[in-house]
Coordinates of N, CA and C in Angstrom, one line a residue:
M16 N 24.1 222.5 39.0 CA 24.1 221.0 38.3 C 22.9 220.9 37.1
K17 N 22.2 221.7 37.3 CA 21.0 221.6 36.1 C 21.5 222.2 34.6
N18 N 22.7 223.0 34.8 CA 23.2 224.1 33.5 C 24.2 222.4 33.2
L19 N 25.0 221.6 34.0 CA 25.8 220.6 33.5 C 25.1 219.6 33.0
T20 N 23.7 219.2 33.6 CA 23.2 218.0 33.0 C 22.5 218.3 31.6
K21 N 22.1 219.9 31.8 CA 21.6 220.2 30.3 C 23.0 220.2 29.1
T22 N 23.8 220.7 29.6 CA 25.2 220.5 28.9 C 25.8 219.5 28.3
L23 N 25.6 218.4 29.3 CA 25.8 216.7 28.6 C 25.1 216.1 28.1
L24 N 23.5 216.6 28.2 CA 22.8 216.4 27.1 C 22.5 216.7 26.0
I25 N 23.0 218.0 25.7 CA 23.4 218.8 24.5 C 24.8 218.2 23.6
A26 N 25.5 217.9 24.5 CA 26.6 217.3 24.1 C 26.6 215.7 23.5
M27 N 26.0 215.1 24.2 CA 25.2 213.7 23.8 C 24.5 213.8 22.5
T28 N 23.7 215.0 22.7 CA 22.7 214.7 21.0 C 23.7 215.2 20.0
I29 N 24.8 215.9 20.1 CA 25.7 216.3 19.0 C 26.3 215.3 18.7
S30 N 27.1 214.4 19.7 CA 27.4 213.2 19.4 C 26.9 212.3 18.5
L31 N 25.6 212.1 19.1 CA 24.6 211.0 18.2 C 24.6 211.6 16.8
A32 N 24.4 212.9 16.5 CA 23.7 213.4 15.3 C 25.1 213.3 14.4
F33 N 26.3 213.3 14.6 CA 27.4 213.3 14.1 C 27.6 211.6 13.8
A34 N 27.3 210.7 14.6 CA 27.5 209.4 14.3 C 26.7 208.8 13.7
C35 N 25.4 209.4 13.4 CA 24.3 208.9 12.3 C 23.5 209.8 11.4
K36 N 24.3 210.9 11.1 CA 23.7 211.7 10.3 C 23.3 211.3 8.7
Q37 N 22.9 211.9 8.3 CA 22.3 211.2 6.8 C 23.3 211.5 6.1
N38 N 23.7 210.5 5.1 CA 24.6 211.2 4.1 C 23.9 211.2 2.8
D39 N 24.1 212.1 1.6 CA 23.7 211.4 0.5 C 23.8 210.7 -0.2
Q40 N 23.2 210.3 -0.8 CA 23.5 208.6 -1.6 C 23.9 209.4 -3.0
T41 N 25.0 208.6 -3.6 CA 25.3 208.9 -5.0 C 25.4 207.6 -5.5
E42 N 25.6 207.1 -6.8 CA 25.7 206.1 -7.6 C 27.1 205.3 -7.2
G43 N 26.4 204.0 -6.6 CA 28.0 203.2 -6.5 C 27.8 203.4 -5.0
N44 N 27.3 204.0 -3.9 CA 27.7 204.3 -2.8 C 26.6 203.9 -1.8
E45 N 26.7 202.9 -1.5 CA 25.7 202.1 -0.5 C 25.6 202.0 0.8
E46 N 26.9 203.2 1.4 CA 26.9 203.7 2.8 C 25.3 204.5 3.1
H47 N 25.3 203.9 4.1 CA 23.7 204.3 4.5 C 23.5 205.1 6.1
M48 N 24.3 206.2 6.2 CA 24.3 206.7 7.5 C 22.6 207.6 7.7
N49 N 22.1 207.5 8.8 CA 20.7 207.6 9.1 C 20.5 208.8 9.6
H50 N 19.1 209.3 9.4 CA 18.2 210.5 10.2 C 18.8 210.7 11.9
T51 N 18.9 211.6 12.3 CA 19.3 212.2 13.7 C 17.7 211.9 14.5
E52 N 16.9 212.0 13.6 CA 15.6 211.9 14.4 C 15.2 210.4 14.7
E53 N 16.0 209.8 14.0 CA 15.4 208.2 14.4 C 16.3 207.7 15.8
M54 N 16.9 208.7 16.1 CA 17.7 208.5 17.3 C 17.0 209.2 18.4
D55 N 15.9 209.7 18.5 CA 15.1 210.4 19.8 C 14.7 209.4 20.6
H56 N 15.4 209.0 21.4 CA 15.1 208.2 22.5 C 13.9 208.5 23.3
E57 N 13.8 209.4 23.6 CA 12.3 209.9 24.1 C 10.9 209.9 23.5
N58 N 11.3 209.9 22.4 CA 10.0 209.8 21.4 C 9.7 208.8 20.1
H59 N 11.0 207.6 20.5 CA 10.8 206.8 19.4 C 9.8 205.8 19.3
D60 N 8.6 206.1 20.0 CA 7.3 205.3 19.5 C 6.6 206.0 18.6
T61 N 7.2 207.1 18.1 CA 6.5 208.0 17.1 C 7.2 208.1 15.9
M62 N 8.3 207.2 15.8 CA 9.2 207.4 14.9 C 8.5 206.7 13.6
D63 N 9.3 206.6 12.7 CA 8.4 205.6 11.3 C 9.8 204.7 11.3
H64 N 9.7 203.9 11.5 CA 10.7 202.8 11.3 C 10.6 201.8 10.1
G65 N 9.7 202.0 9.3 CA 9.3 200.9 8.1 C 9.2 199.6 8.7
S66 N 9.9 198.5 7.5 CA 9.7 197.3 7.9 C 11.2 196.7 8.6
N67 N 10.7 196.1 9.6 CA 11.9 195.3 10.3 C 12.6 194.2 9.9
S68 N 12.0 193.6 9.1 CA 12.2 192.4 8.6 C 13.3 193.0 7.5
G69 N 14.3 192.1 7.2 CA 15.4 192.4 6.2 C 16.1 191.1 5.4
S70 N 15.1 189.7 6.3 CA 16.1 188.8 5.8 C 14.9 187.8 5.1
M71 N 13.8 188.3 4.7 CA 12.8 187.1 4.0 C 13.5 187.0 2.8
A72 N 14.5 187.4 2.4 CA 14.9 186.5 1.2 C 16.5 185.9 2.2
S73 N 17.0 185.0 1.3 CA 17.6 183.7 1.9 C 19.0 184.2 1.0
V74 N 20.1 183.7 1.3 CA 21.0 183.5 0.7 C 21.8 181.7 0.4
S75 N 22.3 181.5 -0.6 CA 22.7 180.3 -0.7 C 24.5 180.1 -0.9
F76 N 25.3 179.3 -0.3 CA 26.7 178.9 -0.7 C 26.9 177.6 -1.1
E77 N 28.0 177.2 -2.0 CA 28.2 176.2 -2.3 C 28.1 175.2 -1.4
D78 N 28.3 175.4 0.3 CA 28.5 174.3 1.1 C 26.8 174.8 1.6
K79 N 26.0 173.7 1.5 CA 24.6 173.6 2.1 C 24.7 174.1 3.7
Q80 N 25.3 173.4 4.3 CA 25.5 173.7 5.9 C 25.9 175.2 6.2
V81 N 26.5 175.8 5.3 CA 26.8 177.5 5.4 C 25.6 178.1 5.2
S82 N 24.8 177.6 4.0 CA 23.8 178.4 3.8 C 22.6 178.5 5.1
E83 N 22.6 177.1 5.5 CA 21.8 176.8 6.4 C 21.9 177.9 7.8
A84 N 23.1 177.9 8.3 CA 23.7 178.5 9.1 C 23.6 179.9 9.1
V85 N 24.0 180.4 7.7 CA 23.7 182.1 7.7 C 22.3 182.3 7.6
N86 N 21.5 181.6 7.0 CA 20.1 182.0 7.1 C 19.5 181.8 8.4
A87 N 19.8 181.3 9.4 CA 19.3 180.9 10.4 C 20.1 182.2 11.6
Y88 N 21.1 182.4 11.2 CA 21.9 183.6 11.7 C 20.9 184.7 11.6
L89 N 20.7 184.9 9.9 CA 20.0 186.2 9.6 C 18.3 186.2 10.5
G90 N 17.7 185.3 10.6 CA 16.4 185.3 11.6 C 16.8 185.7 13.0
L91 N 17.9 185.4 13.5 CA 18.5 185.8 14.8 C 18.4 187.4 14.9
K92 N 19.4 187.7 13.9 CA 19.3 189.3 13.5 C 18.3 189.7 13.6
D93 N 17.3 189.4 12.8 CA 15.6 190.1 12.8 C 15.1 190.2 14.3
A94 N 15.2 189.3 14.6 CA 14.7 189.1 16.1 C 15.1 190.1 16.8
L95 N 16.8 190.7 16.9 CA 17.1 191.3 17.5 C 16.8 193.0 17.0
V96 N 16.5 193.0 15.9 CA 16.2 194.4 15.4 C 14.9 194.6 15.6
E97 N 13.8 193.5 15.9 CA 12.6 193.8 16.6 C 12.7 193.7 18.3
T98 N 13.7 193.7 18.8 CA 14.0 193.7 20.0 C 13.1 192.7 21.0
N99 N 12.8 191.5 20.1 CA 12.2 190.5 20.7 C 13.1 189.1 21.4
G100 N 13.3 189.4 22.6 CA 14.2 188.5 23.1 C 14.0 186.8 22.8
E101 N 12.2 186.5 22.9 CA 12.0 185.2 23.2 C 11.8 184.8 21.3
K102 N 11.9 185.3 20.4 CA 12.0 185.5 19.2 C 13.5 184.8 19.0
A103 N 14.4 185.8 19.5 CA 15.8 185.5 19.6 C 16.4 184.1 20.1
K104 N 16.1 184.2 20.9 CA 16.1 182.8 21.8 C 15.4 181.5 20.9
E105 N 14.4 181.7 20.2 CA 14.0 180.6 19.3 C 15.1 180.2 18.0
A106 N 15.0 181.5 17.7 CA 16.3 181.8 16.2 C 17.6 181.0 16.5
A107 N 17.8 181.5 18.1 CA 19.4 180.8 18.4 C 19.6 179.4 18.6
N108 N 18.1 178.9 19.1 CA 18.0 177.5 19.4 C 18.2 176.9 17.9
E109 N 17.4 177.3 17.1 CA 17.6 177.0 15.5 C 18.9 176.9 14.9
L110 N 19.7 178.1 15.6 CA 21.0 178.1 14.8 C 22.1 177.0 15.3
L111 N 21.9 176.7 16.7 CA 22.1 176.3 17.3 C 22.3 174.5 17.1
S112 N 20.9 174.2 16.6 CA 20.7 172.9 16.2 C 21.0 172.5 14.7
I113 N 21.2 173.7 13.8 CA 22.1 173.5 12.6 C 23.6 173.7 13.0
L114 N 24.2 174.1 13.7 CA 25.5 174.2 14.0 C 25.8 172.9 14.6
G115 N 25.2 172.4 15.4 CA 25.3 171.0 16.0 C 25.4 169.9 15.3
N116 N 24.8 170.1 14.1 CA 24.5 169.1 13.2 C 25.6 169.1 12.0
S117 N 26.3 170.1 11.8 CA 27.1 170.3 10.9 C 28.8 170.2 11.1
S118 N 29.2 170.2 10.0 CA 31.0 170.1 9.7 C 31.6 171.6 9.9
I119 N 30.8 172.5 10.1 CA 31.5 173.9 9.8 C 32.9 173.9 10.7
E120 N 34.0 174.3 9.9 CA 35.3 174.6 10.9 C 35.0 175.7 11.7
G121 N 35.3 175.9 12.6 CA 35.2 176.7 14.0 C 34.2 176.9 14.7
K122 N 33.2 175.8 14.4 CA 32.0 176.0 14.8 C 31.9 176.1 16.7
S123 N 32.5 175.5 17.0 CA 32.4 175.0 18.7 C 32.7 176.4 19.1
E124 N 33.3 177.6 18.5 CA 33.3 178.6 19.4 C 32.1 179.7 19.0
M125 N 31.6 179.3 18.0 CA 30.3 180.0 17.6 C 29.0 179.5 18.9
E126 N 29.1 178.6 18.7 CA 27.9 177.5 19.8 C 28.1 178.2 20.7
V127 N 29.0 178.2 21.6 CA 29.2 178.7 22.9 C 28.3 179.8 23.2
E128 N 28.6 180.9 22.2 CA 28.0 182.0 22.2 C 26.5 182.2 22.0
V129 N 26.4 181.5 20.5 CA 24.8 181.1 20.3 C 24.0 180.5 21.5
K130 N 24.7 179.3 22.5 CA 23.9 178.9 23.3 C 23.6 179.9 24.5
K131 N 24.7 180.9 24.6 CA 24.3 182.0 25.7 C 23.1 183.0 25.1
I132 N 22.9 183.0 23.8 CA 21.7 183.7 23.1 C 20.5 183.0 23.8
A133 N 20.6 181.7 23.6 CA 19.3 180.9 23.5 C 18.9 180.5 25.1
E134 N 19.8 181.0 25.9 CA 19.6 180.4 27.4 C 19.0 181.7 28.0
T135 N 18.7 183.2 27.3 CA 17.9 184.1 27.7 C 16.9 184.5 26.9
T136 N 15.8 185.5 27.3 CA 15.5 186.6 26.7 C 15.8 187.7 26.9
D137 N 16.5 188.0 27.6 CA 17.2 189.5 28.0 C 18.1 189.9 26.4
T138 N 17.2 190.7 25.9 CA 18.2 191.2 24.5 C 19.2 192.1 24.8
D139 N 19.5 192.8 25.9 CA 21.1 193.2 26.2 C 21.9 192.3 26.1
A140 N 21.4 191.1 27.0 CA 22.8 190.2 27.0 C 22.7 189.5 25.8
Q141 N 21.6 189.5 25.1 CA 21.8 188.6 23.8 C 22.6 189.4 22.7
R142 N 22.6 190.6 22.8 CA 23.2 191.3 21.8 C 24.7 191.5 22.1
V143 N 25.1 191.3 23.4 CA 26.5 190.9 23.7 C 26.9 189.9 22.9
S144 N 26.3 188.7 22.8 CA 26.5 187.4 22.6 C 26.7 187.4 20.7
F145 N 25.7 188.3 20.4 CA 25.4 188.3 19.2 C 26.7 189.0 18.4
D146 N 27.0 190.0 18.9 CA 28.6 190.5 18.7 C 29.6 189.4 18.0
V147 N 30.0 189.0 18.9 CA 30.8 187.9 18.7 C 30.5 186.6 17.8
V148 N 29.3 186.3 17.9 CA 28.5 185.6 16.7 C 28.7 186.1 15.4
S149 N 28.4 187.6 15.1 CA 28.4 188.2 13.8 C 29.7 188.3 13.3
N150 N 30.6 188.4 14.2 CA 32.1 188.4 13.6 C 32.7 187.3 13.2
Q151 N 32.3 185.9 13.9 CA 32.6 184.7 13.7 C 31.7 184.2 12.3
M152 N 30.5 184.8 12.3 CA 29.8 184.4 11.0 C 30.7 185.3 9.7
I153 N 30.8 186.6 9.9 CA 31.7 187.0 8.8 C 33.1 186.5 8.2
Q154 N 33.3 185.8 9.3 CA 35.0 185.3 8.8 C 34.3 184.0 7.8
L155 N 32.9 183.3 8.6 CA 32.4 181.9 7.8 C 32.3 182.2 6.4
V156 N 31.3 183.6 6.0 CA 31.0 183.8 5.0 C 32.1 184.3 3.7
K157 N 33.1 184.8 4.5 CA 33.9 185.3 3.5 C 35.2 184.0 3.1
S158 N 35.2 183.2 4.2 CA 35.8 181.9 3.5 C 35.1 181.0 2.7
S159 N 33.7 181.4 2.3 CA 32.8 180.3 1.6 C 32.2 180.8 0.3
V160 N 31.7 180.5 -0.4 CA 31.5 180.7 -1.7 C 29.8 180.9 -2.0
L161 N 29.5 182.1 -2.0 CA 28.1 182.7 -1.8 C 27.5 182.6 -3.4
T162 N 26.5 181.5 -3.6 CA 26.2 181.3 -5.0 C 24.9 182.1 -5.2
E163 N 24.1 182.4 -4.4 CA 23.0 183.1 -4.4 C 22.7 184.2 -3.7
G164 N 22.2 185.6 -4.1 CA 21.8 186.5 -3.1 C 23.0 187.3 -2.9
K165 N 23.0 188.2 -2.0 CA 23.7 189.0 -1.5 C 23.8 189.3 0.0
L166 N 25.1 189.7 0.4 CA 24.9 189.9 2.1 C 25.9 191.3 2.1
Y167 N 25.6 192.1 3.1 CA 26.1 193.1 3.4 C 26.5 193.0 4.7
K168 N 27.9 193.6 5.0 CA 28.2 193.6 6.2 C 28.3 195.3 6.8
Q169 N 27.3 195.3 7.7 CA 26.9 196.8 8.3 C 27.5 196.6 9.4
Y170 N 27.7 198.0 9.8 CA 28.5 198.7 11.1 C 27.5 199.7 12.0
C171 N 27.9 199.6 13.2 CA 27.4 200.9 14.0 C 28.4 201.3 14.9
P172 N 28.8 202.4 15.0 CA 29.8 202.9 15.4 C 29.2 203.0 17.0
M173 N 28.0 203.0 17.5 CA 27.9 203.2 18.7 C 27.5 202.0 19.5
A174 N 27.5 200.9 18.7 CA 27.2 199.6 19.9 C 28.4 199.4 20.5
K175 N 27.9 198.6 21.4 CA 29.3 198.3 22.7 C 29.7 199.5 23.3
N176 N 28.8 200.6 23.7 CA 29.4 201.3 24.1 C 30.3 202.3 23.3
N177 N 29.8 202.6 22.2 CA 30.7 203.2 21.3 C 32.2 202.9 20.5
E178 N 32.0 201.6 21.1 CA 33.8 200.8 20.5 C 33.0 200.4 18.9
G179 N 31.8 200.1 18.7 CA 31.2 200.0 17.4 C 31.1 198.4 17.3
A180 N 30.0 197.9 16.3 CA 30.1 196.6 16.0 C 29.6 196.1 14.5
F181 N 29.8 194.9 14.0 CA 29.3 194.9 12.9 C 28.3 193.5 12.6
W182 N 27.7 193.5 11.6 CA 26.7 192.4 11.4 C 26.0 192.5 10.1
L183 N 25.7 191.1 9.8 CA 25.6 190.8 8.2 C 23.8 191.1 8.1
S184 N 23.3 191.5 6.8 CA 22.3 191.5 6.2 C 22.1 191.4 4.7
V185 N 21.0 191.1 4.7 CA 20.8 190.6 3.2 C 20.1 191.9 2.6
S186 N 20.2 192.8 3.0 CA 19.6 194.1 2.5 C 20.6 195.5 2.9
N187 N 21.0 196.4 1.9 CA 21.8 197.3 2.3 C 21.0 198.6 2.9
E188 N 19.8 198.2 3.2 CA 18.8 199.0 4.3 C 19.3 198.9 5.6
I189 N 19.7 199.7 6.3 CA 20.2 199.3 7.8 C 19.0 199.4 8.8
R190 N 19.0 198.2 9.6 CA 18.3 197.5 10.2 C 19.1 197.5 11.7
N191 N 19.4 198.3 12.3 CA 20.3 198.0 13.3 C 19.7 196.9 14.6
P192 N 20.6 195.6 14.7 CA 20.0 194.6 15.7 C 20.8 194.9 17.0
Y193 N 21.6 196.1 17.1 CA 22.1 196.4 18.2 C 21.4 197.4 19.4
F194 N 20.4 198.1 18.6 CA 19.8 199.0 19.2 C 18.0 199.0 18.9
G195 N 17.8 198.0 18.0 CA 16.3 197.9 17.6 C 15.6 199.2 17.1
D196 N 14.8 199.5 17.9 CA 13.8 200.4 17.5 C 14.4 201.8 18.3
K197 N 15.4 201.7 19.1 CA 16.1 202.8 19.9 C 16.8 203.8 18.7
M198 N 17.5 203.1 17.9 CA 18.6 203.6 16.8 C 18.2 202.5 15.7
L199 N 16.9 202.4 15.4 CA 16.8 201.5 14.0 C 18.0 201.3 13.0
K200 N 18.1 202.7 12.3 CA 18.6 202.9 11.4 C 19.8 203.5 11.3
C201 N 20.5 203.8 12.4 CA 22.1 204.0 13.0 C 22.9 203.1 12.7
G202 N 23.5 203.5 11.5 CA 24.8 202.4 10.7 C 25.1 202.6 9.4
S203 N 26.0 201.9 9.2 CA 26.1 201.9 7.1 C 26.7 200.6 7.0
V204 N 26.4 200.6 5.7 CA 27.1 199.5 4.9 C 28.4 199.8 4.8
E205 N 29.2 198.9 5.4 CA 30.7 198.6 5.1 C 31.2 198.0 3.8
E206 N 30.2 196.9 3.3 CA 30.8 195.8 2.5 C 30.0 195.5 1.6
E207 N 30.2 194.8 0.6 CA 29.1 193.9 0.1 C 30.1 192.7 -0.3
I208 N 29.3 191.6 0.5 CA 30.0 190.5 0.2 C 29.5 189.2 -0.8

């Protein structure tokens, strides 16, 4: 039984290493796969994570309501990067208020999931709804005209039990909202929007 456990642990470690191994960066390549040591679950308190905040900068769109919604979403993303359920709940309430006062097309679907985030401080539950909100937000920004700043569509192959999940960021540095400090830098930049 011990040998089976060791074998499974080694297999999982190898899988994680391949999923989040570091790529050499070349000019024009903004994909950021990250160090396998960032994924050391047992010793994550000793890892150097750098700054968790990625959304100090904001973005602007032709439609002011879209700008407000996207910037509130970025605050929600940052709270989940920090694995701070209370802060995520506050950010979700802010986004919910902005959506409620907007005429953004398709907002009702997004409001349902944002409300779920606002009703709990459990970051695991919040992250499930955040995935849905992220996909809807990506559709929104792609159908809008960005006038200031940059957005990056980022991807973690291990989120959602290895199904993978996307999110938006104003930084091309990976700060994973699906795992927070457990695998902060796991992911890649899929697209600049």
